Structure formats: structure tokens, C-alpha cells
Amino acid sequence: MKDGQVPARDERAERIAGFIAPLRVEPGSKVDLSRDFDPAHKAGIGSKREGQELLRGGVLLLADLQRRLAAQGTHGVLLCLQALDAGGKDGTIRHVMSGVNPQGVRVTNFKVPSAEELSHDYLWRYTCGLPRRGEIGIFNRSHYEEVLVVRVHPELLARQRLPGRGTGKKAFWRRRYQEINDWERYLTDNGFSVVKLFLNLSREEQRVRFLKRIDVPERNWKFSAADARERTYWDAYQAAFSEMLSATSTAWAPWYVVPADRKWFARTCAAAVLANALIDIGPSYPDVGADARHELELARKQLEGEAP
Ligand code: ATP
Ligand code: MG
């Protein structure tokens, strides 16, 4: 191994891969969220303190990997975060990226599409938020809203002014999953890893977090009546998430279902999944060639000659 390079798979990398393996949705498997994943799972980590310690290590590791990613400039990473309201997307981004150089990260939020966005094909606005080579792009909500909120509320589909018949039927959603899989395949083939996290919150924990947003004045701004309304569609969302996870967890862009009832555990998992993707890329500082080294030496002589 050359000096300054991250080993492709050291002991820590193996530990991280082992830690996140149970969160991964096996491509081709049929997911039933209510049966297959426990939102309160904590993988045998004894205490919040222990989890936070792990997260601190993860944050440092991410900072180092991101510096290499930026220096190498050949690959990018797209981190997609999906969750129901109060699932912890914002806090996850804040904590997991806390050590990373902000210049190397671009975060995009996706809300109800604008008229301009609706006048394009449905993936257009997501393309506009993609990272450059050397960057980590974060989607706070993502193209998956197109098979989640739009699926749960078919009237949103009408606003997309799609041509043809059969819109909203089963075959239509199958095609949409396929288009998303193909788009992600295209991105990964071109050097952009697609990392997908679903923060899996229980219904009870969502209730508790909503109440907190209502009770604590500093958190009031985080709550809207629409959130409570959306909660009444809980079962429809669980079904849409289950089907989405089954249809779009692929070998090139698998889903990770992150237990989200404990914020500290969700953040630790998110850091681990992101670190794993960066380790897979194995970014390293570019090797300085003989010519460039010669120029460095000339520059050193000139600078040393200026010494007071
Ligand atoms: P926060 O509440 O933490 O500020 P948020 O992501 O929940 O963040 P909101 O403005 O509350 O932001 O909600 C955005 C809304 O936009 C969500 O209800 C989401 O489902 C909806 N949305 C996102 N993408 C689409 C889409 N393509 N079509 C219709 N609605 C969408
Ligand atoms: Mg919201």
C-alpha cells in the first residue's frame, strides 16, 4: 500500500460492513416493513453513550474519506434520505456530516414540485441536484417521493400531465421502479455511488415526536397540520415503502433500512452506511508524477531562498 492511501478493506472496514449488513435489503427480496424490520433495534449497543462514541469515530472517518474523494475527483456519492415526517432526516444530516468540509457537500431538499419542475419529466429536478465528481450529494427526500407520496395521493399524479393511458395502475408503478433502477444504474456505471437510507420510525415514536414539537415552543415551527393529516395515511405509506424497498433494492444501489426510534442509533447507522460506500470507492490522494515533483522542488528552493 502506498503512503497516504486508505487500505481497500482493513479491519475497521470489515467491522463497518458487518454492522450494516443486517440493515441491507437483499435485492430481489420481498419486504414487509411491519414484519422484517424493527424500528427500535439497536444491534446490541449497550448505551446511547457507546453509540455516540461510535458515531464520533464515524464522523472522523468520513472527514478523511471525503478529503480523499475530493482530491481524487473521479467519483461522487449520492446519499438519498427517505423517512416519514419526524423520522430524523435533518438531524441525521447535521450530525453525520458534522466533520466534513462543507465545500465538498451539496444538500438538496425536495418539497412539493413547482410549476417549473412539473413542466419537465419527473426525474429532471433530481438530476439538477446531483453531485459533481469529488462531491457528496445529499437528497433530503429524493426521487423516491415519486413512488411514495405520489402513490399514496394519486391526485398528485394528475398534476404531472403524463401522456398515455394506464397512469396509476400497477404496471405504471412497475415501470416507474424500473426507470428509477435504470437511472441509478446509469449513475453508478458513471462513477457515482447511490446510497439509499430509509429511516424506519414506529408509529408510536412519531406520535411522541409530534407531541414534543407541539409542546416545546422552540420546536413549534417544525410541526404543521399537514404532518398530522399525513399520519392518517400511515398504513398506505407502510405499503408503499414495502413495495418500493422490494422493487428498487438492487445490487448496484441497495436500500438500507435504518431503525430510527433512537436518534443516536439511526445516526450511527447512517454514518456507517455512508462510510462503507466511500470505502468501496477507496479514494486516494492523486500520485504526484515526476514532472510535478520536480516543479515542487523548484518551488521549495525559491521559497527557501526568500527566507528572512
Ligand atoms: P421539514 O418538515 O423537516 O422541514 P420536509 O421534507 O418534511 O422537511 P415539508 O415542506 O414539511 O418538508 O414537506 C415537503 C412535502 O413535499 C412532503 O410532504 C413531501 O411528501 C412532499 N413532496 C416531496 N416530493 C413530492 C412530489 N414529487 N410530489 C408531491 N409532493 C412531494
Ligand atoms: Mg415536514
Coordinates of N, CA and C in Angstrom, one line a residue, residues 110-280:
F110 N -36.2 18.2 -1.3 CA -37.3 18.1 -2.3 C -38.7 18.2 -1.6
K111 N -39.4 19.3 -2.0 CA -40.7 19.6 -1.5 C -41.7 19.3 -2.6
V112 N -42.9 19.8 -2.4 CA -43.9 19.7 -3.4 C -43.4 20.4 -4.7
P113 N -43.4 19.8 -5.8 CA -42.8 20.3 -7.0 C -43.4 21.6 -7.5
S114 N -42.6 22.5 -8.0 CA -43.0 23.8 -8.5 C -43.6 23.6 -9.9
A115 N -44.2 24.7 -10.4 CA -44.8 24.6 -11.8 C -43.7 24.3 -12.8
E116 N -42.5 25.0 -12.6 CA -41.4 24.7 -13.5 C -41.0 23.2 -13.4
E117 N -40.9 22.7 -12.2 CA -40.5 21.3 -12.1 C -41.5 20.4 -12.7
L118 N -42.8 20.7 -12.6 CA -43.8 19.9 -13.1 C -43.9 19.9 -14.6
S119 N -43.3 20.9 -15.2 CA -43.3 21.0 -16.7 C -42.2 20.2 -17.3
H120 N -41.4 19.5 -16.5 CA -40.4 18.6 -17.0 C -40.8 17.2 -16.7
D121 N -39.9 16.2 -17.2 CA -40.1 14.8 -16.8 C -39.9 14.7 -15.3
Y122 N -40.4 13.6 -14.7 CA -40.4 13.6 -13.2 C -39.0 13.5 -12.6
L123 N -38.0 13.0 -13.4 CA -36.7 12.8 -12.7 C -35.8 14.1 -12.9
W124 N -36.3 15.1 -13.7 CA -35.5 16.2 -14.1 C -34.9 17.0 -12.8
R125 N -35.8 17.3 -11.9 CA -35.4 18.1 -10.8 C -34.4 17.4 -9.9
Y126 N -34.4 16.1 -9.9 CA -33.4 15.3 -9.1 C -32.1 15.3 -9.8
T127 N -32.1 15.3 -11.1 CA -30.8 15.4 -11.9 C -30.1 16.7 -11.6
C128 N -30.9 17.8 -11.4 CA -30.4 19.1 -11.2 C -29.6 19.1 -9.8
G129 N -29.9 18.2 -8.9 CA -29.3 18.3 -7.6 C -28.1 17.3 -7.5
L130 N -27.8 16.6 -8.5 CA -26.7 15.5 -8.4 C -25.4 16.1 -8.1
P131 N -24.6 15.4 -7.4 CA -23.2 15.9 -7.0 C -22.3 15.8 -8.2
R132 N -21.2 16.6 -8.1 CA -20.2 16.6 -9.1 C -19.2 15.5 -8.7
R133 N -18.3 15.1 -9.5 CA -17.2 14.2 -9.1 C -16.4 14.8 -8.0
G134 N -16.1 14.1 -7.0 CA -15.4 14.6 -5.8 C -16.3 15.1 -4.7
E135 N -17.6 15.1 -5.0 CA -18.6 15.6 -4.0 C -19.5 14.5 -3.4
I136 N -20.0 14.9 -2.3 CA -21.1 14.0 -1.7 C -22.4 14.9 -1.8
G137 N -23.3 14.3 -2.6 CA -24.6 15.0 -2.7 C -25.6 14.3 -1.7
I138 N -26.4 15.1 -1.1 CA -27.4 14.6 -0.2 C -28.8 15.0 -0.6
F139 N -29.6 14.0 -0.8 CA -31.0 14.3 -1.1 C -31.9 14.1 0.1
N140 N -32.4 15.3 0.6 CA -33.3 15.3 1.8 C -34.7 15.1 1.2
R141 N -35.2 13.9 1.2 CA -36.3 13.4 0.3 C -35.6 13.3 -1.0
S142 N -36.2 12.5 -1.9 CA -35.5 12.2 -3.1 C -36.5 11.8 -4.2
H143 N -35.9 11.3 -5.3 CA -36.8 10.8 -6.4 C -37.7 9.7 -5.9
Y144 N -37.5 9.1 -4.8 CA -38.4 8.1 -4.3 C -39.8 8.7 -3.8
E145 N -39.8 10.0 -3.6 CA -41.2 10.6 -3.4 C -42.1 10.3 -4.5
E146 N -41.5 10.1 -5.7 CA -42.3 9.9 -6.9 C -43.1 8.5 -6.9
V147 N -42.6 7.6 -6.0 CA -43.4 6.3 -5.8 C -43.9 6.2 -4.4
L148 N -43.8 7.3 -3.6 CA -44.3 7.3 -2.2 C -45.5 8.2 -2.1
V149 N -45.2 9.5 -1.9 CA -46.3 10.4 -1.7 C -47.2 10.4 -2.9
V150 N -46.6 10.3 -4.1 CA -47.4 10.4 -5.3 C -48.2 9.1 -5.4
R151 N -47.7 8.0 -4.9 CA -48.5 6.8 -4.9 C -49.7 6.8 -3.9
V152 N -49.3 7.4 -2.7 CA -50.4 7.4 -1.6 C -51.5 8.4 -2.0
H153 N -51.1 9.5 -2.7 CA -52.0 10.5 -3.2 C -52.1 10.6 -4.7
P154 N -52.9 9.7 -5.3 CA -52.9 9.7 -6.8 C -53.2 11.0 -7.5
E155 N -53.9 11.9 -6.7 CA -54.2 13.2 -7.3 C -53.0 14.0 -7.7
L156 N -51.9 13.7 -7.0 CA -50.6 14.4 -7.4 C -50.1 14.0 -8.7
L157 N -50.4 12.7 -9.1 CA -50.0 12.2 -10.4 C -50.7 13.0 -11.5
A158 N -51.9 13.4 -11.3 CA -52.6 14.1 -12.3 C -51.9 15.4 -12.7
R159 N -51.3 16.0 -11.7 CA -50.6 17.3 -11.9 C -49.3 17.1 -12.8
Q160 N -48.9 15.8 -12.9 CA -47.7 15.6 -13.7 C -48.0 15.6 -15.2
R161 N -49.2 15.6 -15.6 CA -49.7 15.7 -17.0 C -49.0 14.7 -17.9
L162 N -49.0 13.4 -17.4 CA -48.4 12.4 -18.2 C -49.2 11.9 -19.4
P163 N -48.6 11.6 -20.5 CA -49.4 11.1 -21.6 C -49.7 9.6 -21.5
G164 N -50.6 9.1 -22.3 CA -50.9 7.7 -22.3 C -51.9 7.3 -21.3
R165 N -52.3 6.0 -21.4 CA -53.3 5.5 -20.5 C -52.6 4.6 -19.5
G166 N -53.4 4.3 -18.5 CA -52.9 3.3 -17.5 C -52.1 4.0 -16.4
T167 N -52.1 5.3 -16.4 CA -51.4 6.0 -15.3 C -52.0 5.7 -14.0
G168 N -51.1 5.3 -13.0 CA -51.6 5.0 -11.7 C -51.9 3.5 -11.5
K169 N -51.9 2.7 -12.6 CA -52.2 1.3 -12.5 C -50.9 0.6 -12.0
K170 N -51.1 -0.7 -11.7 CA -49.9 -1.5 -11.2 C -48.7 -1.5 -12.1
A171 N -49.0 -1.7 -13.4 CA -48.0 -1.7 -14.4 C -47.2 -0.4 -14.5
F172 N -48.0 0.7 -14.3 CA -47.4 2.0 -14.3 C -46.3 2.2 -13.2
W173 N -46.6 1.7 -12.0 CA -45.7 1.8 -10.9 C -44.5 0.9 -11.1
R174 N -44.7 -0.3 -11.7 CA -43.6 -1.2 -12.1 C -42.7 -0.5 -13.0
R175 N -43.2 0.2 -14.0 CA -42.4 0.9 -15.0 C -41.6 2.0 -14.3
R176 N -42.2 2.7 -13.3 CA -41.5 3.7 -12.6 C -40.4 3.2 -11.8
Y177 N -40.6 2.1 -11.1 CA -39.5 1.4 -10.4 C -38.3 1.1 -11.3
Q178 N -38.7 0.6 -12.5 CA -37.7 0.2 -13.5 C -36.9 1.4 -13.9
E179 N -37.6 2.5 -14.2 CA -36.9 3.7 -14.7 C -36.0 4.2 -13.6
I180 N -36.4 4.2 -12.3 CA -35.5 4.6 -11.2 C -34.3 3.7 -11.1
N181 N -34.5 2.4 -11.2 CA -33.4 1.5 -11.2 C -32.4 1.7 -12.3
D182 N -33.0 2.0 -13.5 CA -32.1 2.2 -14.7 C -31.3 3.5 -14.5
W183 N -32.0 4.5 -14.0 CA -31.3 5.8 -13.7 C -30.1 5.6 -12.7
E184 N -30.4 4.9 -11.7 CA -29.3 4.7 -10.7 C -28.2 3.8 -11.2
R185 N -28.6 2.9 -12.1 CA -27.6 2.0 -12.8 C -26.6 2.9 -13.6
Y186 N -27.3 3.8 -14.3 CA -26.5 4.8 -15.2 C -25.5 5.6 -14.3
L187 N -26.0 6.1 -13.2 CA -25.2 6.9 -12.3 C -24.0 6.0 -11.8
T188 N -24.3 4.8 -11.3 CA -23.2 4.0 -10.7 C -22.2 3.6 -11.8
D189 N -22.7 3.3 -13.0 CA -21.8 3.0 -14.1 C -20.8 4.1 -14.4
N190 N -21.3 5.3 -14.1 CA -20.5 6.5 -14.5 C -19.8 7.1 -13.3
G191 N -19.6 6.3 -12.2 CA -18.7 6.7 -11.1 C -19.4 7.4 -10.0
F192 N -20.8 7.3 -9.9 CA -21.5 7.9 -8.8 C -22.2 6.8 -8.0
S193 N -21.8 6.6 -6.8 CA -22.4 5.6 -5.9 C -23.7 6.2 -5.4
V194 N -24.7 5.3 -5.4 CA -26.0 5.8 -4.9 C -26.3 5.0 -3.6
V195 N -26.4 5.8 -2.5 CA -26.6 5.2 -1.2 C -27.9 5.6 -0.7
K196 N -28.7 4.6 -0.3 CA -30.2 4.9 0.0 C -30.5 4.4 1.4
L197 N -31.0 5.4 2.2 CA -31.3 5.1 3.6 C -32.8 5.4 3.8
F198 N -33.5 4.4 4.3 CA -34.8 4.7 4.8 C -34.8 4.7 6.3
L199 N -35.1 5.8 6.9 CA -35.2 5.9 8.4 C -36.5 5.4 8.8
N200 N -36.5 4.2 9.5 CA -37.7 3.5 9.8 C -38.2 3.8 11.2
L201 N -39.2 4.7 11.2 CA -39.8 5.2 12.5 C -41.1 4.4 12.9
S202 N -41.3 4.1 14.1 CA -42.5 3.5 14.5 C -43.6 4.5 14.6
R203 N -44.8 4.1 14.5 CA -46.0 5.0 14.6 C -46.0 5.7 16.0
E204 N -45.7 4.9 17.0 CA -45.7 5.5 18.4 C -44.7 6.5 18.6
E205 N -43.5 6.3 18.0 CA -42.4 7.3 18.2 C -42.7 8.5 17.4
Q206 N -43.4 8.4 16.3 CA -43.8 9.6 15.5 C -44.7 10.4 16.3
R207 N -45.7 9.7 17.0 CA -46.6 10.4 17.9 C -45.9 11.2 19.0
V208 N -45.0 10.5 19.6 CA -44.2 11.2 20.7 C -43.5 12.4 20.1
R209 N -42.8 12.3 19.0 CA -42.0 13.4 18.4 C -43.0 14.5 18.0
F210 N -44.1 14.2 17.4 CA -45.1 15.3 17.1 C -45.5 16.1 18.3
L211 N -45.8 15.3 19.4 CA -46.3 16.0 20.6 C -45.2 16.9 21.2
K212 N -43.9 16.5 21.1 CA -42.8 17.3 21.5 C -42.8 18.6 20.7
R213 N -43.0 18.4 19.4 CA -43.0 19.6 18.5 C -44.1 20.6 18.9
I214 N -45.2 20.1 19.4 CA -46.3 20.9 19.8 C -46.0 21.5 21.2
D215 N -45.4 20.8 22.1 CA -45.2 21.2 23.4 C -44.0 22.1 23.6
V216 N -43.0 21.9 22.9 CA -41.8 22.7 23.1 C -41.8 23.9 22.1
P217 N -41.9 25.2 22.6 CA -42.1 26.3 21.7 C -41.0 26.4 20.6
E218 N -39.7 26.1 21.0 CA -38.7 26.2 20.0 C -38.8 25.2 18.9
R219 N -39.7 24.2 19.1 CA -39.9 23.2 18.0 C -41.2 23.4 17.3
N220 N -42.0 24.4 17.7 CA -43.3 24.6 17.1 C -43.2 24.7 15.5
W221 N -42.1 25.4 15.1 CA -42.0 25.7 13.7 C -41.8 24.4 12.9
K222 N -41.4 23.3 13.6 CA -41.2 22.1 12.9 C -42.5 21.3 12.6
F223 N -43.6 21.8 13.2 CA -44.8 21.0 13.1 C -45.8 21.7 12.2
S224 N -46.4 21.0 11.3 CA -47.5 21.6 10.6 C -48.7 20.7 10.6
A225 N -49.9 21.3 10.4 CA -51.1 20.5 10.5 C -51.1 19.4 9.4
A226 N -50.4 19.7 8.3 CA -50.3 18.7 7.2 C -49.6 17.4 7.7
D227 N -48.6 17.6 8.7 CA -47.9 16.4 9.2 C -48.9 15.4 9.9
A228 N -49.9 16.0 10.7 CA -50.8 15.2 11.4 C -51.8 14.5 10.4
R229 N -52.1 15.3 9.3 CA -53.0 14.8 8.3 C -52.3 13.6 7.6
E230 N -51.1 13.8 7.3 CA -50.3 12.7 6.5 C -50.2 11.4 7.4
R231 N -50.2 11.6 8.7 CA -50.1 10.5 9.6 C -51.3 9.6 9.5
T232 N -52.4 10.1 9.1 CA -53.6 9.3 8.9 C -53.5 8.3 7.7
Y233 N -52.5 8.5 6.9 CA -52.2 7.6 5.8 C -51.1 6.6 6.1
W234 N -50.9 6.4 7.4 CA -49.8 5.6 7.9 C -49.7 4.2 7.1
D235 N -50.8 3.5 7.1 CA -50.8 2.1 6.5 C -50.5 2.2 5.0
A236 N -51.1 3.2 4.3 CA -50.8 3.3 2.9 C -49.3 3.6 2.7
Y237 N -48.7 4.4 3.5 CA -47.3 4.7 3.4 C -46.4 3.4 3.7
Q238 N -46.8 2.7 4.7 CA -46.1 1.4 5.0 C -46.1 0.5 3.8
A239 N -47.3 0.4 3.2 CA -47.4 -0.5 2.0 C -46.5 0.1 0.8
A240 N -46.6 1.4 0.6 CA -45.8 2.0 -0.5 C -44.3 1.8 -0.2
F241 N -43.9 2.0 1.1 CA -42.5 1.8 1.4 C -42.1 0.3 1.2
S242 N -42.9 -0.6 1.6 CA -42.6 -2.0 1.5 C -42.4 -2.4 0.0
E243 N -43.3 -1.9 -0.8 CA -43.2 -2.2 -2.2 C -42.0 -1.6 -2.9
M244 N -41.8 -0.3 -2.5 CA -40.6 0.4 -3.1 C -39.3 -0.3 -2.7
L245 N -39.2 -0.7 -1.4 CA -37.9 -1.4 -1.0 C -37.8 -2.7 -1.7
S246 N -38.9 -3.4 -2.0 CA -38.8 -4.7 -2.7 C -38.3 -4.5 -4.1
A247 N -38.9 -3.4 -4.7 CA -38.7 -3.3 -6.2 C -37.4 -2.5 -6.5
T248 N -36.8 -1.8 -5.6 CA -35.7 -0.9 -6.0 C -34.5 -1.1 -5.2
S249 N -34.4 -2.2 -4.4 CA -33.1 -2.5 -3.8 C -32.4 -3.4 -4.8
T250 N -31.3 -2.8 -5.4 CA -30.6 -3.5 -6.4 C -29.2 -3.8 -6.0
A251 N -28.5 -4.6 -6.8 CA -27.1 -4.9 -6.5 C -26.3 -3.7 -6.6
W252 N -26.6 -2.8 -7.5 CA -25.8 -1.6 -7.7 C -26.2 -0.4 -6.7
A253 N -27.4 -0.5 -6.2 CA -27.9 0.6 -5.3 C -28.9 0.0 -4.3
P254 N -28.4 -0.8 -3.3 CA -29.3 -1.4 -2.3 C -29.8 -0.4 -1.3
W255 N -31.0 -0.7 -0.8 CA -31.6 0.1 0.3 C -31.0 -0.4 1.6
Y256 N -30.9 0.5 2.5 CA -30.6 0.2 3.9 C -31.8 0.7 4.8
V257 N -32.4 -0.2 5.6 CA -33.5 0.2 6.4 C -32.9 0.5 7.8
V258 N -32.9 1.8 8.2 CA -32.2 2.2 9.4 C -33.3 2.3 10.6
P259 N -33.1 1.6 11.7 CA -34.0 1.7 12.8 C -33.9 3.1 13.3
A260 N -35.1 3.8 13.4 CA -35.0 5.3 13.6 C -35.6 5.7 14.9
D261 N -36.1 4.8 15.8 CA -36.7 5.2 17.0 C -35.7 5.8 18.0
R262 N -34.5 5.4 17.9 CA -33.4 6.0 18.7 C -32.6 6.9 17.7
K263 N -32.6 8.2 17.9 CA -31.9 9.1 17.0 C -30.4 8.7 16.9
W264 N -29.8 8.5 18.1 CA -28.4 8.3 18.1 C -28.0 7.0 17.3
F265 N -28.9 6.0 17.4 CA -28.6 4.8 16.7 C -28.7 5.0 15.1
A266 N -29.8 5.7 14.8 CA -30.0 6.0 13.3 C -28.8 6.7 12.8
R267 N -28.3 7.7 13.5 CA -27.2 8.5 13.0 C -25.9 7.6 12.9
T268 N -25.7 6.7 13.8 CA -24.5 5.9 13.8 C -24.6 5.0 12.5
C269 N -25.8 4.4 12.3 CA -26.0 3.6 11.1 C -25.8 4.4 9.8
A270 N -26.3 5.6 9.8 CA -26.2 6.4 8.6 C -24.7 6.6 8.3
A271 N -24.0 7.0 9.3 CA -22.5 7.2 9.1 C -21.9 6.0 8.6
A272 N -22.3 4.8 9.2 CA -21.6 3.6 8.8 C -21.9 3.2 7.3
V273 N -23.2 3.4 6.9 CA -23.5 3.0 5.5 C -22.8 4.0 4.6
L274 N -22.7 5.2 4.9 CA -22.0 6.2 4.0 C -20.5 5.9 4.0
A275 N -19.9 5.6 5.2 CA -18.5 5.3 5.2 C -18.2 4.0 4.4
N276 N -19.1 3.1 4.5 CA -18.9 1.8 3.7 C -18.9 2.1 2.2
A277 N -19.8 3.0 1.8 CA -19.8 3.3 0.3 C -18.5 4.0 -0.1
L278 N -18.0 4.8 0.8 CA -16.8 5.6 0.4 C -15.6 4.6 0.5
I279 N -15.6 3.7 1.4 CA -14.5 2.7 1.5 C -14.5 1.8 0.2
D280 N -15.7 1.5 -0.3 CA -15.9 0.7 -1.5 C -15.2 1.4 -2.7

